[in-house]
């Protein structure tokens, strides 16, 4: 003991003043800080400071917390939901449920100390229609949706004391991971991060929900044939497999170490049990000063809280031999979007999450992307081939690669070179007199000047359009879908909202001043059969409201931006 005390006293780090040690520790990430807390008593004492842990919690929330309640400290609060803080950080999540999908908003609820997520829902509201003054054969459907969260029942709910459950694959049952269970013969516990978390989502009796972490799928081996979520047409930091013959029970779909955890994907499982029905997980807040489960002693170090099995609290009972009749196992994979993809900017003002009017299918949610020029992929073949090739340019390239406005000047310059080189006969050889030559020269000079002026005017107009955000491509991709066009598919594309795609500026009262550009709408038969693109016109009413004229169907429908920030408030 004396040697250990001598070594501690001689440590250069521990010899520093307390405020300097605290400053050094403030640069460490949370997992490293947890490891430091296990090295000695003095550093463990330093790492208990809430000034170190409060920033880690608040970095994942839209508004900072000033109190850790109901947890006693910010350190305890961070450890309680580690490594699930990515859920409220990314906030917007959408599922691969076919065909409709689901969009949920994840939030931290400081009243309960829980991470919850509720489904995004929209009501179409009172519906009217009018005839379009520009074309009396076209009907305009009104659209003023009320977008809210469905607070009746959470889709996801992680409590401080949520139970982790172990899958016994031999007997096809789920059991609580307690020290008592670990001693049962024939049961081999999987790593903590691979276990499912039982959720209390206020489901009907006999219905149960659990949360699963996911592994990212390597981008190097991901192709268009790979079943991943989100699909490749959506931007994403990482993707995960969304196909499994064993309902994602294999360890290959689940992380075993912290760096295997995908912070951009997760899964939710729902199933039914009819015999030996267990009680719902307890919703009471676990005391941080008592043993978290059974007879297990309290944790003495933060490292054990972060990396140990401290959350394995038996929130339900498996006595009576139940849990052996389970049916309807359903797993949904969720993904998020990079925040910059849906955050509007001065040059990309239409980026965002939108709600669209899909007539008999009701309201659907979509993301509108405005990719940078270098990020634009090839247009779908339904647009660049067939009857629409003339509208947007064929050959598989971008619309900007066709109909080059400067090609005529290049051809004129080539023709002038041919005359000067003698490859074209002189005008005198064609019977033109010297007087005529002077007239021709004057006319040519005027034409050149006029052409230069026209090009300058076009260039100035193009620059003004780009300054107003009217440039590049606009893509709308469904986050929720219907039996015709499912989630994860384009709903419409405007290849160029700049000068090349411009049709006209509206003068009629309904859309006065709005820019109208060429676009293509995605249609299909039920079951997403025989999908194709049809000519449409996108009406850019404002940065928060769009309309789409479906030429072949004779109607106009609206799209309205969703205010995500207003949905993050917890009242």
Coordinates of N, CA, C and O in Angstrom, one line a residue, residues 102 117-119 149-157 200-204 207 209 270:
X102 N -42.8 4.2 -42.3 CA -43.2 5.0 -41.2 C -42.1 6.0 -40.9 O -40.9 5.6 -40.9
X117 N -39.9 7.8 -29.1 CA -40.1 8.2 -30.5 C -41.6 7.9 -30.9 O -42.1 6.9 -30.5
X118 N -42.2 8.9 -31.5 CA -43.6 8.8 -31.9 C -43.7 8.9 -33.4 O -42.9 9.6 -34.1
X119 N -44.7 8.3 -34.0 CA -44.9 8.4 -35.4 C -45.4 9.7 -35.9 O -46.2 10.4 -35.2
X149 N -47.4 14.7 -34.0 CA -46.9 13.4 -33.6 C -48.1 12.6 -33.0 O -48.9 13.2 -32.3
X150 N -48.1 11.3 -33.3 CA -49.2 10.4 -32.7 C -48.7 10.1 -31.3 O -47.9 9.1 -31.0
X151 N -49.2 10.8 -30.3 CA -48.8 10.7 -28.9 C -49.5 9.6 -28.1 O -49.3 9.4 -27.0
X152 N -50.5 8.9 -28.8 CA -51.3 7.9 -28.1 C -50.5 6.7 -27.7 O -50.7 6.1 -26.7
X153 N -49.5 6.4 -28.5 CA -48.6 5.2 -28.2 C -47.3 5.4 -28.8 O -47.1 5.6 -30.0
X154 N -46.2 5.3 -28.0 CA -44.9 5.5 -28.6 C -44.5 4.3 -29.5 O -44.9 3.2 -29.2
X155 N -43.7 4.6 -30.5 CA -43.2 3.5 -31.3 C -41.9 2.9 -30.7 O -41.6 1.7 -30.8
X156 N -41.2 3.8 -30.0 CA -39.9 3.4 -29.3 C -39.9 4.1 -27.9 O -40.3 5.2 -27.8
X157 N -39.5 3.3 -26.9 CA -39.4 3.9 -25.6 C -38.3 3.1 -24.8 O -38.4 2.0 -24.5
X200 N -41.6 -0.8 -23.1 CA -43.0 -0.7 -22.6 C -43.6 0.4 -23.5 O -43.6 1.6 -23.2
X201 N -44.2 0.0 -24.6 CA -44.8 0.9 -25.5 C -46.4 1.0 -25.4 O -47.1 1.3 -26.4
X202 N -46.9 0.6 -24.3 CA -48.3 0.6 -24.0 C -49.1 -0.2 -25.0 O -50.2 0.2 -25.5
X203 N -48.5 -1.3 -25.5 CA -49.2 -2.1 -26.5 C -50.3 -2.9 -25.8 O -50.3 -3.1 -24.6
X204 N -51.2 -3.4 -26.6 CA -52.3 -4.2 -26.1 C -51.7 -5.5 -25.4 O -50.6 -5.9 -25.7
X207 N -49.0 -8.2 -26.7 CA -48.1 -7.7 -27.8 C -46.9 -7.1 -27.1 O -47.0 -6.3 -26.1
X209 N -42.7 -5.4 -27.6 CA -41.8 -4.7 -28.5 C -40.4 -4.7 -27.9 O -40.2 -4.6 -26.7
X270 N -41.5 -6.7 -33.0 CA -42.8 -6.8 -32.4 C -43.3 -8.3 -32.5 O -43.2 -8.8 -33.6

